[in-house]
Short mmCIF file of C-alpha atoms and ligand atoms in Angstrom, two decimals:
data_model
loop_
_atom_site.label_atom_id
_atom_site.label_comp_id
_atom_site.label_asym_id
_atom_site.label_seq_id
_atom_site.Cartn_x
_atom_site.Cartn_y
_atom_site.Cartn_z
CA UNK A 2 0.01 -0.08 0.04
CA UNK A 3 2.71 2.32 0.91
CA UNK A 4 4.56 1.60 -2.21
CA UNK A 5 1.40 2.25 -4.19
CA UNK A 6 0.97 5.69 -2.38
CA UNK A 7 4.65 6.56 -3.39
CA UNK A 8 4.06 5.49 -6.95
CA UNK A 9 1.00 7.56 -7.37
CA UNK A 10 2.86 10.40 -5.82
CA UNK A 11 5.68 10.12 -8.43
CA UNK A 12 3.22 9.76 -11.16
CA UNK A 13 1.20 12.93 -9.90
CA UNK A 14 4.36 15.06 -9.72
CA UNK A 15 5.49 13.87 -13.34
CA UNK A 16 2.21 14.48 -14.84
CA UNK A 17 1.70 17.84 -13.07
CA UNK A 18 5.16 19.00 -14.45
CA UNK A 19 3.96 18.67 -17.97
CA UNK A 20 0.58 20.38 -17.64
CA UNK A 21 0.33 23.93 -19.22
CA UNK A 22 -3.39 24.74 -19.49
CA UNK A 23 -6.26 24.96 -17.22
CA UNK A 24 -8.15 22.19 -18.95
CA UNK A 25 -5.48 19.45 -18.52
CA UNK A 26 -4.90 20.71 -15.07
CA UNK A 27 -8.47 19.96 -14.27
CA UNK A 28 -8.38 16.58 -16.14
CA UNK A 29 -5.36 15.73 -14.04
CA UNK A 30 -7.33 16.90 -10.76
CA UNK A 31 -10.35 14.82 -11.68
CA UNK A 32 -8.04 11.75 -12.33
CA UNK A 33 -6.69 11.98 -8.61
CA UNK A 34 -9.60 13.60 -6.74
CA UNK A 35 -12.95 12.51 -8.36
CA UNK A 36 -15.22 10.07 -6.91
CA UNK A 37 -13.76 7.15 -9.07
CA UNK A 38 -10.22 8.92 -8.88
CA UNK A 39 -6.85 7.41 -7.29
CA UNK A 40 -7.58 8.91 -3.98
CA UNK A 41 -11.09 7.42 -3.61
CA UNK A 42 -9.62 4.12 -4.53
CA UNK A 43 -6.79 4.39 -2.01
CA UNK A 44 -9.59 5.17 0.76
CA UNK A 45 -11.44 2.10 -0.20
CA UNK A 46 -8.27 -0.07 -0.01
CA UNK A 47 -7.45 1.63 3.42
CA UNK A 48 -10.14 -0.73 4.78
CA UNK A 49 -8.23 -3.66 3.92
CA UNK A 50 -5.01 -2.49 5.65
CA UNK A 51 -4.02 -4.18 8.90
CA UNK A 52 -5.12 -2.21 11.92
CA UNK A 53 -1.49 -1.52 13.16
CA UNK A 54 -0.77 0.28 9.87
CA UNK A 55 -4.13 1.93 9.36
CA UNK A 56 -3.03 5.10 11.19
CA UNK A 57 0.31 5.68 9.10
CA UNK A 58 -1.34 4.72 5.89
CA UNK A 59 -4.12 6.89 6.37
CA UNK A 60 -1.92 9.85 7.37
CA UNK A 61 0.13 9.03 3.94
CA UNK A 62 -2.96 9.35 2.02
CA UNK A 63 -4.22 12.55 3.76
CA UNK A 64 -0.94 14.35 3.31
CA UNK A 65 -0.94 12.97 -0.43
CA UNK A 66 -4.36 14.68 -0.80
CA UNK A 67 -3.22 17.91 0.63
CA UNK A 68 -0.16 17.88 -1.65
CA UNK A 69 -2.52 17.55 -4.77
CA UNK A 70 -4.76 20.31 -3.59
CA UNK A 71 -2.02 22.89 -2.79
CA UNK A 72 -0.16 21.94 -5.96
CA UNK A 73 -3.42 22.29 -7.87
CA UNK A 74 -3.95 25.78 -6.58
CA UNK A 75 -0.36 26.93 -7.28
CA UNK A 76 -0.31 25.60 -10.75
CA UNK A 77 -3.64 27.07 -11.75
CA UNK A 78 -2.33 30.59 -10.46
CA UNK A 79 1.00 30.01 -12.22
CA UNK A 80 -0.92 29.19 -15.63
CA UNK A 81 -3.16 32.19 -15.40
CA UNK A 82 -0.43 34.48 -14.52
CA UNK A 83 1.61 32.95 -17.63
CA UNK A 84 -1.57 33.51 -19.94
CA UNK A 85 -2.00 37.16 -18.78
CA UNK A 86 1.78 37.68 -19.29
CA UNK A 87 1.27 36.31 -22.95
CA UNK A 88 -1.79 38.55 -23.54
CA UNK A 89 -0.06 41.78 -22.22
CA UNK A 90 2.90 41.10 -24.58
CA UNK A 91 0.85 40.35 -27.60
CA UNK A 92 -1.52 43.44 -27.04
CA UNK A 93 -0.69 46.60 -28.89
CA UNK A 94 1.75 48.38 -26.85
CA UNK A 95 0.82 51.78 -25.21
CA UNK A 96 2.91 54.56 -26.56
CA UNK A 97 2.89 57.56 -24.11
CA UNK A 98 5.05 59.70 -26.48
CA UNK A 99 2.20 59.90 -29.10
CA UNK A 100 0.80 63.46 -29.94
CA UNK A 101 -2.36 63.82 -27.80
CA UNK A 102 -4.60 64.50 -30.58
CA UNK A 103 -4.39 60.86 -31.53
CA UNK A 104 -5.56 59.93 -28.04
CA UNK A 105 -8.56 62.21 -27.95
CA UNK A 106 -11.78 60.04 -27.68
CA UNK A 107 -15.37 60.93 -28.93
CA UNK A 108 -18.48 61.07 -26.98
CA UNK A 109 -20.98 58.14 -27.13
CA UNK A 110 -23.85 59.07 -29.33
CA UNK A 111 -26.39 58.66 -26.64
CA UNK A 112 -24.37 61.36 -24.75
CA UNK A 113 -24.38 63.77 -27.64
CA UNK A 114 -28.25 63.27 -27.97
CA UNK A 115 -28.61 63.72 -24.19
CA UNK A 116 -26.59 67.06 -24.01
CA UNK A 117 -28.46 68.30 -26.88
CA UNK A 118 -31.69 67.73 -25.26
CA UNK A 119 -30.52 69.01 -22.00
CA UNK A 120 -29.42 72.37 -23.66
CA UNK A 121 -32.80 72.65 -25.42
CA UNK A 122 -34.82 72.06 -22.29
CA UNK A 123 -32.56 74.45 -20.30
CA UNK A 124 -33.17 77.13 -22.81
CA UNK A 125 -36.95 76.63 -22.36
CA UNK A 126 -36.48 76.90 -18.34
CA UNK A 127 -36.35 73.29 -17.34
CA UNK A 128 -34.20 72.06 -14.61
CA UNK A 129 -32.22 68.89 -15.57
CA UNK A 130 -32.26 66.39 -12.73
CA UNK A 131 -30.22 63.31 -11.69
CA UNK A 132 -31.82 60.18 -10.39
CA UNK A 133 -31.04 56.60 -9.06
CA UNK A 134 -30.67 53.70 -11.16
CA UNK A 135 -31.63 51.50 -8.09
CA UNK A 136 -35.32 52.27 -6.95
CA UNK A 137 -37.99 50.82 -4.92
CA UNK A 138 -41.55 49.39 -6.12
CA UNK A 139 -43.23 52.39 -4.78
CA UNK A 140 -41.26 55.06 -7.06
CA UNK A 141 -41.17 52.83 -10.06
CA UNK A 142 -44.74 51.62 -10.09
CA UNK A 143 -47.00 52.41 -7.14
CA UNK A 144 -46.67 56.10 -7.09
CA UNK A 145 -47.19 56.25 -10.89
CA UNK A 146 -50.93 54.61 -10.38
CA UNK A 147 -49.66 51.12 -11.23
CA UNK A 148 -50.75 49.03 -8.12
CA UNK A 149 -49.14 45.67 -7.35
CA UNK A 150 -50.62 43.09 -9.92
CA UNK A 151 -51.64 45.60 -12.38
CA UNK A 152 -51.12 44.23 -15.99
CA UNK A 153 -49.21 47.29 -17.01
CA UNK A 154 -46.29 45.88 -14.81
CA UNK A 155 -45.94 42.98 -17.37
CA UNK A 156 -44.53 45.36 -20.16
CA UNK A 157 -41.79 46.41 -17.66
CA UNK A 158 -40.30 43.37 -16.33
CA UNK A 159 -36.95 44.38 -14.85
CA UNK A 160 -34.26 43.18 -12.46
CA UNK A 161 -35.01 42.90 -8.85
CA UNK A 162 -32.10 43.04 -6.32
CA UNK A 163 -31.49 40.49 -3.45
CA UNK A 164 -32.05 43.55 -1.07
CA UNK A 165 -35.96 43.41 -0.34
CA UNK A 166 -37.97 45.79 -2.39
CA UNK A 167 -35.17 47.13 -4.66
CA UNK A 168 -35.10 47.17 -8.35
CA UNK A 169 -33.42 48.52 -11.33
CA UNK A 170 -35.64 51.41 -12.79
CA UNK A 171 -37.40 50.21 -15.75
CA UNK A 172 -38.44 53.69 -16.91
CA UNK A 173 -37.44 57.34 -16.06
CA UNK A 174 -40.82 57.89 -14.98
CA UNK A 175 -39.81 56.39 -11.72
CA UNK A 176 -38.32 59.93 -10.83
CA UNK A 177 -41.48 61.84 -11.13
CA UNK A 178 -42.59 61.52 -7.59
CA UNK A 179 -39.17 62.62 -6.23
CA UNK A 180 -39.28 65.62 -8.42
CA UNK A 181 -42.70 66.60 -7.47
CA UNK A 182 -41.63 66.35 -3.80
CA UNK A 183 -38.48 68.22 -4.42
CA UNK A 184 -40.11 71.16 -6.27
CA UNK A 185 -43.67 71.15 -4.84
CA UNK A 186 -43.13 73.68 -2.21
CA UNK A 187 -41.48 76.11 -4.52
CA UNK A 188 -44.60 75.73 -6.94
CA UNK A 189 -46.91 76.40 -4.11
CA UNK A 190 -45.05 79.18 -2.11
CA UNK A 191 -43.56 81.04 -5.16
CA UNK A 192 -45.80 80.22 -7.74
CA UNK A 193 -42.96 78.85 -9.98
CA UNK A 194 -43.93 76.03 -12.44
CA UNK A 195 -42.34 72.62 -12.04
CA UNK A 196 -40.38 72.21 -15.31
CA UNK A 197 -37.74 69.34 -15.11
CA UNK A 198 -36.23 66.72 -17.45
CA UNK A 199 -34.49 63.87 -16.06
CA UNK A 200 -32.28 61.46 -18.38
CA UNK A 201 -31.23 58.10 -17.13
CA UNK A 202 -30.43 54.56 -17.83
CA UNK A 203 -33.29 52.17 -17.57
CA UNK A 204 -33.33 48.36 -17.44
CA UNK A 205 -35.85 45.74 -18.62
CA UNK A 206 -35.78 41.95 -18.86
CA UNK A 207 -35.67 41.90 -22.76
CA UNK A 208 -34.91 39.27 -25.18
CA UNK A 209 -32.02 41.29 -26.96
CA UNK A 210 -32.40 41.84 -30.84
CA UNK A 211 -31.74 44.73 -33.26
CA UNK A 212 -34.50 46.96 -31.77
CA UNK A 213 -34.46 45.73 -28.01
CA UNK A 214 -31.84 45.99 -25.29
CA UNK A 215 -32.02 45.26 -21.56
CA UNK A 216 -30.15 48.50 -21.02
CA UNK A 217 -31.24 51.75 -22.50
CA UNK A 218 -31.57 55.45 -21.98
CA UNK A 219 -34.55 57.61 -21.61
CA UNK A 220 -35.31 61.21 -20.79
CA UNK A 221 -38.43 61.89 -18.73
CA UNK A 222 -40.11 65.44 -18.53
CA UNK A 223 -42.69 67.00 -16.63
CA UNK A 224 -44.35 70.38 -16.43
CA UNK A 225 -46.75 71.15 -13.76
CA UNK A 226 -48.46 74.56 -12.94
CA UNK A 227 -51.97 75.93 -12.82
CA UNK A 228 -54.00 75.33 -16.23
CA UNK A 229 -51.26 73.54 -18.00
CA UNK A 230 -53.12 71.75 -20.93
CA UNK A 231 -52.45 69.53 -23.91
CA UNK A 232 -51.59 72.64 -26.01
CA UNK A 233 -48.70 73.32 -23.78
CA UNK A 234 -47.44 69.71 -24.17
CA UNK A 235 -47.78 69.93 -28.02
CA UNK A 236 -45.98 73.16 -28.04
CA UNK A 237 -43.05 72.03 -25.99
CA UNK A 238 -42.81 68.73 -27.90
CA UNK A 239 -42.99 70.33 -31.40
CA UNK A 240 -40.35 73.03 -30.42
CA UNK A 241 -38.07 70.58 -28.89
CA UNK A 242 -38.10 68.11 -31.75
CA UNK A 243 -37.63 70.93 -34.34
CA UNK A 244 -34.45 71.60 -32.51
CA UNK A 245 -33.27 68.09 -32.25
CA UNK A 246 -33.87 67.48 -36.04
CA UNK A 247 -32.68 70.93 -36.88
CA UNK A 248 -36.12 71.54 -39.11
CA UNK A 249 -39.72 72.41 -38.56
CA UNK A 250 -41.40 69.02 -37.69
CA UNK A 251 -45.17 68.13 -37.83
CA UNK A 252 -46.23 66.05 -34.93
CA UNK A 253 -49.69 64.28 -34.10
CA UNK A 254 -51.03 62.67 -31.18
CA UNK A 255 -52.82 59.38 -30.92
CA UNK A 256 -54.48 57.76 -27.97
CA UNK A 257 -51.98 55.54 -25.96
CA UNK A 258 -52.60 53.89 -22.53
CA UNK A 259 -50.15 54.50 -19.66
CA UNK A 260 -51.55 54.12 -16.11
CA UNK A 261 -49.72 57.46 -14.95
CA UNK A 262 -51.33 59.87 -17.45
CA UNK A 263 -54.74 60.46 -18.25
CA UNK A 264 -55.59 61.11 -21.27
CA UNK A 265 -52.25 59.40 -22.61
CA UNK A 266 -50.76 59.74 -26.15
CA UNK A 267 -48.24 58.50 -28.55
CA UNK A 268 -46.73 61.44 -30.23
CA UNK A 269 -45.72 60.73 -33.95
CA UNK A 270 -43.53 63.08 -36.06
CA UNK A 271 -44.12 63.25 -39.66
CA UNK A 272 -41.37 61.02 -41.45
CA UNK A 273 -38.35 63.53 -42.10
CA UNK A 274 -37.29 61.28 -45.02
CA UNK A 275 -40.35 61.00 -47.27
CA UNK A 276 -42.32 64.35 -45.74
CA UNK A 277 -45.32 62.09 -44.82
CA UNK A 278 -45.69 60.43 -48.54
CA UNK A 279 -44.64 56.97 -47.05
CA UNK A 280 -41.35 55.19 -47.40
CA UNK A 281 -39.53 52.17 -45.98
CA UNK A 282 -38.34 54.18 -43.07
CA UNK A 283 -41.67 54.92 -41.71
CA UNK A 284 -43.07 51.60 -42.99
CA UNK A 285 -45.20 53.64 -45.57
CA UNK A 286 -47.26 55.20 -42.95
CA UNK A 287 -45.64 58.80 -43.26
CA UNK A 288 -45.28 58.93 -39.41
CA UNK A 289 -42.73 57.73 -36.92
CA UNK A 290 -43.61 56.89 -33.29
CA UNK A 291 -41.41 58.93 -31.16
CA UNK A 292 -42.51 59.85 -27.75
CA UNK A 293 -45.35 58.71 -25.33
CA UNK A 294 -46.87 61.42 -23.22
CA UNK A 295 -49.97 62.66 -21.68
CA UNK A 296 -51.54 64.77 -18.88
CA UNK A 297 -50.37 63.61 -15.49
CA UNK A 298 -53.01 61.32 -13.78
CA UNK A 299 -54.62 63.08 -10.80
CA UNK A 300 -53.48 60.06 -8.56
CA UNK A 301 -49.83 60.81 -9.44
CA UNK A 302 -50.19 64.41 -8.58
CA UNK A 303 -51.88 63.43 -5.15
CA UNK A 304 -48.90 60.89 -4.54
CA UNK A 305 -46.35 63.65 -5.29
CA UNK A 306 -48.01 65.90 -2.82
CA UNK A 307 -49.07 68.64 -5.57
CA UNK A 308 -52.82 68.31 -5.17
CA UNK A 309 -55.03 67.48 -2.13
CA UNK A 310 -57.93 65.19 -1.78
CA UNK A 311 -60.17 68.38 -1.17
CA UNK A 312 -58.80 70.02 -4.46
CA UNK A 313 -57.59 67.51 -6.68
CA UNK A 314 -57.41 69.37 -9.90
CA UNK A 315 -55.83 72.73 -8.60
CA UNK A 316 -52.70 72.06 -10.48
CA UNK A 317 -52.31 70.07 -13.89
CA UNK A 318 -49.30 68.92 -15.81
CA UNK A 319 -48.01 66.92 -18.63
CA UNK A 320 -45.26 64.38 -18.76
CA UNK A 321 -43.46 62.69 -21.68
CA UNK A 322 -40.91 59.79 -21.78
CA UNK A 323 -38.56 60.33 -24.79
CA UNK A 324 -36.59 57.24 -25.82
CA UNK A 325 -32.87 58.61 -25.88
CA UNK A 326 -31.61 55.44 -27.28
CA UNK A 327 -34.28 55.50 -29.93
CA UNK A 328 -33.70 59.18 -30.70
CA UNK A 329 -29.98 58.53 -31.13
CA UNK A 330 -30.72 55.47 -33.58
CA UNK A 331 -32.90 57.92 -35.71
CA UNK A 332 -30.69 60.87 -35.56
CA UNK A 333 -27.61 59.07 -36.49
CA UNK A 334 -29.23 56.25 -38.55
CA UNK A 335 -27.77 53.46 -36.47
CA UNK A 336 -29.82 50.33 -37.58
CA UNK A 337 -28.92 48.01 -34.64
CA UNK A 338 -29.42 48.99 -30.92
CA UNK A 339 -26.80 46.70 -29.76
CA UNK A 340 -24.19 48.97 -31.32
CA UNK A 341 -24.51 51.31 -28.46
CA UNK A 342 -23.47 48.78 -25.73
CA UNK A 343 -21.08 46.78 -27.67
CA UNK A 344 -17.96 48.98 -27.00
CA UNK A 345 -17.01 48.55 -30.59
CA UNK A 346 -14.57 51.55 -30.88
CA UNK A 347 -14.65 51.44 -34.83
CA UNK A 348 -18.40 52.16 -34.70
CA UNK A 349 -18.56 54.52 -31.63
CA UNK A 350 -15.53 56.64 -32.51
CA UNK A 351 -17.27 57.87 -35.86
CA UNK A 352 -19.41 60.36 -33.66
CA UNK A 353 -17.83 63.90 -33.53
CA UNK A 354 -17.14 65.01 -29.89
CA UNK A 355 -18.41 68.55 -28.82
N1 DAH B 18 -42.50 55.47 -18.86
C1 DAH B 18 -43.23 54.98 -20.14
C2 DAH B 18 -42.48 53.77 -20.58
O1 DAH B 18 -41.12 53.65 -20.39
C3 DAH B 18 -43.14 55.95 -21.15
C4 DAH B 18 -43.99 57.25 -20.82
C5 DAH B 18 -45.42 57.13 -21.27
C6 DAH B 18 -43.63 58.27 -19.99
C7 DAH B 18 -46.22 58.19 -21.07
C8 DAH B 18 -44.44 59.26 -19.82
C9 DAH B 18 -45.72 59.22 -20.35
O2 DAH B 18 -44.07 60.23 -19.06
O3 DAH B 18 -46.40 60.34 -20.02
O4 DAH B 18 -42.77 52.88 -21.20
#
């Protein structure tokens, strides 16, 4: 038995010395350590060893076992380090003496569209707000008139964290309640309308294809004051879109359902390519769906502390949710949404920095 253990030890050391990649290392480990490996075999044979030798032989097997485990870990680290070294050496070397203009990056197309929109909205008196990516169920859904088990939640399946009641926001509308609370007092005491946009990253549990991503950007906007009407909504959207596309755009509203607005709309713009006659870009309809919007639902205004039970229509407002990713696709004629998250520099570096 002792001889067998020694022989196996020698075999292990020899085979170990010729291992040079992780897979063959794992194969070797299994050969010795798996259920049907040599160590299990030795353990079975230990039963047949005379009682006076059992202790010593048992110890021999144990120390052989620890040798295998520790050698295995050492070798694994060694292989990984070696592979990293090879990778570093083969990678393009970084030359710090290169002139700086060749090292200048460019902005991501979504950043460009976001900044352009922020400028446009700021010029119309809007505050630009920042908001969390991790939110709770109340802000993402309940404060927006979407109670638990409401079917509208099905369209916004997102990622839930292990921490109770926390999730990655599925839309920028999740910031509406916080913004209302932040500016509500100013509205009531100083009479200054709430005008805010909040851009941000959103997440949804989507099957990814050329038009769908699990991570994308939106820009939410709200305006609240006394006597805000659909005309105000149309005016702001039309002005903003004409600036973005750098020409006069024609818009239309169609009814659309979103629990946090009433009435709710889909805002379309007349196709900029065919001018409304119909072409492949607008699927021959002459219109492109661009931005869901609507008049903020009374329940949402109440949850945000804007109106009271007694006076539920004192203030009114509109909201919109602009798909920044979609807008960037339209503006820069990007056919596949995955381009934005791929980090493919040959695609992304084409966009001029600002
Ligand atoms: N949050 C909605 C979504 O992501 C979009 C939306 C619709 C936002 C209507 C709005 C709105 O502000 O009024 O699907």
